CSV table of C-alpha atoms in Angstrom, one decimal:
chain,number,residue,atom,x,y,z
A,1,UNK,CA,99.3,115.7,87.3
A,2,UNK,CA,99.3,117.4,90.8
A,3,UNK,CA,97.6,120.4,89.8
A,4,UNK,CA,95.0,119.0,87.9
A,5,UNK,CA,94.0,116.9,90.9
A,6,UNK,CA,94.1,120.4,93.1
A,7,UNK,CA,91.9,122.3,90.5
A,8,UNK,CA,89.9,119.0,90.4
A,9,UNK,CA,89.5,118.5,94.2
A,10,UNK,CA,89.1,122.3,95.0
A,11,UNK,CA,86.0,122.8,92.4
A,12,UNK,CA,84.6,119.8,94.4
A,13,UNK,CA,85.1,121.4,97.9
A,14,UNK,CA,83.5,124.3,96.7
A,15,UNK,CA,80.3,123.0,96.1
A,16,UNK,CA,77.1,122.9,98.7
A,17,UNK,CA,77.4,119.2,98.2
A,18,UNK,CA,81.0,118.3,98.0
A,19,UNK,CA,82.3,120.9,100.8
A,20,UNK,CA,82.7,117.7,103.4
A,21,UNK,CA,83.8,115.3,100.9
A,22,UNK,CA,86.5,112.9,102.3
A,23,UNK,CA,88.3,111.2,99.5
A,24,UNK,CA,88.5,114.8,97.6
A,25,UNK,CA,90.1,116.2,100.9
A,26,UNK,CA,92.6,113.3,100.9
A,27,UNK,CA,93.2,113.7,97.3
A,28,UNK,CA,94.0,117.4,97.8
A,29,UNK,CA,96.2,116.4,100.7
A,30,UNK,CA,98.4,114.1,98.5
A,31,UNK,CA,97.8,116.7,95.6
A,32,UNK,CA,99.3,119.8,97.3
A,33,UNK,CA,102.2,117.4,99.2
A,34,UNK,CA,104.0,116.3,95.7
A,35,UNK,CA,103.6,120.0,94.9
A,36,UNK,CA,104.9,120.6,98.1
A,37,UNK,CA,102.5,122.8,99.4
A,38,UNK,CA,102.6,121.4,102.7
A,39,UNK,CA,100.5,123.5,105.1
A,40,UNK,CA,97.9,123.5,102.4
A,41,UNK,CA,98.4,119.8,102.7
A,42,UNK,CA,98.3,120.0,106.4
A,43,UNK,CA,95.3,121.3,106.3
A,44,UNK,CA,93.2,119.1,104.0
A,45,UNK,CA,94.3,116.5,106.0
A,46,UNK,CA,93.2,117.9,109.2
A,47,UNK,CA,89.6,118.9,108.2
A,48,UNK,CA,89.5,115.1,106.7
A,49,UNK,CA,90.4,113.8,109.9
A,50,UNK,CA,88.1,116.0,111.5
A,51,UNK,CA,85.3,115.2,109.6
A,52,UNK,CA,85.8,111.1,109.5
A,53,UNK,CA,88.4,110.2,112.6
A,54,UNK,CA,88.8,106.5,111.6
A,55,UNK,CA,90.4,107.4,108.6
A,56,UNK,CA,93.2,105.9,109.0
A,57,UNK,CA,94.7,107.3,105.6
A,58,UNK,CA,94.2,111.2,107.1
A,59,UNK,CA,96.1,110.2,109.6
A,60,UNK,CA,98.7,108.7,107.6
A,61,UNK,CA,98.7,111.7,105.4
A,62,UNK,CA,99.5,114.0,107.9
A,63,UNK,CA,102.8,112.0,109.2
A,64,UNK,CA,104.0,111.8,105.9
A,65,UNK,CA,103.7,115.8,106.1
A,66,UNK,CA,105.2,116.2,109.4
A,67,UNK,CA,108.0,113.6,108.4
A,68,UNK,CA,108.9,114.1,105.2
A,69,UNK,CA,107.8,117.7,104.3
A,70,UNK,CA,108.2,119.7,107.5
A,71,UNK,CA,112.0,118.5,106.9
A,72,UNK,CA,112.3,120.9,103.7
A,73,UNK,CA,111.2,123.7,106.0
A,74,UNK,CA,113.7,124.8,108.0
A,75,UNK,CA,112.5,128.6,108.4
A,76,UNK,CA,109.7,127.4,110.9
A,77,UNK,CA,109.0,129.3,114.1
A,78,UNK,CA,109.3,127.4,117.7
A,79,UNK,CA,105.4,127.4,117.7
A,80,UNK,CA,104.7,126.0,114.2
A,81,UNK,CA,107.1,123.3,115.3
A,82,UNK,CA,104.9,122.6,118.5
A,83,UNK,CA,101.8,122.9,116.6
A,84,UNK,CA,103.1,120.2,114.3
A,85,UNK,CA,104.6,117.8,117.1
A,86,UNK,CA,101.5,117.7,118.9
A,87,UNK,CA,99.9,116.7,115.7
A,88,UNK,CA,102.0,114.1,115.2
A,89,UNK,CA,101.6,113.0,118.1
A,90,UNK,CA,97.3,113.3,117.9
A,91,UNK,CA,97.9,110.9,114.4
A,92,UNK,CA,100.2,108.3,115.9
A,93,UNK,CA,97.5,108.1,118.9
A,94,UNK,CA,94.8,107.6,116.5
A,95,UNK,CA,96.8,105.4,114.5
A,96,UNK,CA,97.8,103.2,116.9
A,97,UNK,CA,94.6,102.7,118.2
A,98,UNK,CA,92.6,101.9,115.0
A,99,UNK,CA,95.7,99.5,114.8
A,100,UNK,CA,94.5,97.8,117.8
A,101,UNK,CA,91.1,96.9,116.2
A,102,UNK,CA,90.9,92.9,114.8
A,103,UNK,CA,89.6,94.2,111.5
A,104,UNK,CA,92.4,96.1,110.9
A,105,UNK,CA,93.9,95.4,107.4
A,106,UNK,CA,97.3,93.5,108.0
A,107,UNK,CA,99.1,96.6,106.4
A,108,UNK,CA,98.0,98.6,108.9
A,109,UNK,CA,99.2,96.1,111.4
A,110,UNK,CA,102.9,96.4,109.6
A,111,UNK,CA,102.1,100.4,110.2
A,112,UNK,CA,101.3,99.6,113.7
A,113,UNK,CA,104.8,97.9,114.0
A,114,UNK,CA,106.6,101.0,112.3
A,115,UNK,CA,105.0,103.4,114.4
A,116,UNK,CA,106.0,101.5,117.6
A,117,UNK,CA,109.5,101.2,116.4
A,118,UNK,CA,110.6,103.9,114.5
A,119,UNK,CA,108.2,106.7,114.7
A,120,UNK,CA,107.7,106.9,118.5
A,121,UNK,CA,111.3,106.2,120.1
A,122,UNK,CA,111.8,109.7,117.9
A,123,UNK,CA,108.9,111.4,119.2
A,124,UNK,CA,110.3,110.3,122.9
A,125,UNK,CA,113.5,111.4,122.3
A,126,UNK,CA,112.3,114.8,121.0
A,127,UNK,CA,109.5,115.8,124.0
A,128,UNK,CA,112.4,114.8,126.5
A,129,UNK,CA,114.8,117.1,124.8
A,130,UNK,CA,112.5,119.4,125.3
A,131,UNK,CA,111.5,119.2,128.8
A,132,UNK,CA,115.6,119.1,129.8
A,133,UNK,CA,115.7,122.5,127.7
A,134,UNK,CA,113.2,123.9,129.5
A,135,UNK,CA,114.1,122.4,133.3
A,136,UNK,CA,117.8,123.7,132.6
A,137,UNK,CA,115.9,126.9,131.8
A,138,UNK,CA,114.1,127.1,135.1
A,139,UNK,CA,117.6,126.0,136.9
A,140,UNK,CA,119.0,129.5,135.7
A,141,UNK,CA,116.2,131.5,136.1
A,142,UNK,CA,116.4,129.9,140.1
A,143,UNK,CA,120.1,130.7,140.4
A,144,UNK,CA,119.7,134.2,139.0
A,145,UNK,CA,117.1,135.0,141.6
A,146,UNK,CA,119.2,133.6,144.2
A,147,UNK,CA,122.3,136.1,143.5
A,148,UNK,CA,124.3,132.6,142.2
């Protein structure tokens, strides 16, 4: 199962010749998600994207993290959370610009089309929660240095 493709994936990594190997970082990604592992998951996904940025299935791998596993977690700190929106956001860019490409597989195209509509109305909604938090934060920091 799941471990056996970790053990599997982690003995390649390991060696001189398999330490940048794409498909076993992917692999280990998916691996270590359905064990729920996910910032080991995170990070096989990262270094894959890293090391081959048209990927397209790195980047996929890491919004199914951020979606679906970061949702289990609810003991995150404030800057995990950031850390993890802004990499959503880095994978929808890169996403939705491999999308853009004519050679682009038609199910990427239908990702293309989720991303638009689902995915990044949320991540809208979420950074402009965030900067009304942090004006209405500035407001009373005015007011307090004004005797209000």
């Amino acid at each position: 199962g799941a471990q056996e493709a970790c053990d599997l994936c982690i003995q390649i990594l390991k060696t001189k010749e398999g330490r940048d190997n794409v498909d076993a970082l992917l692999v280990l990604g998916k691996a270590t998600f359905l064990l729920e592992e996910y910032d080991k998951s995170i990070k096989s996904y990262k270094k894959a994207a890293e090391l081959k940025p048209s990927h397209l299935q790195a980047w996929k791998g890491i919004l199914e993290v951020c979606e679906r596993g970061k949702d289990d977690d609810d003991d995150d700190d404030d800057n995990e959370g950031s850390d993890l929106a802004a990499l959503k956001r880095e994978a929808l860019v890169q996403l939705y610009e491999e999308t853009k490409n004519e050679r682009t597989s038609a199910s990427s195209k239908y990702h293309a089309q989720y991303l638009q509509q689902v995915l990044v109305p949320d991540l809208l909604r979420s950074e402009s929660s965030t900067t009304a938090t942090a004006t209405a934060a500035t407001e009373e920091e005015e007011e307090e240095g004004q005797g209000v």
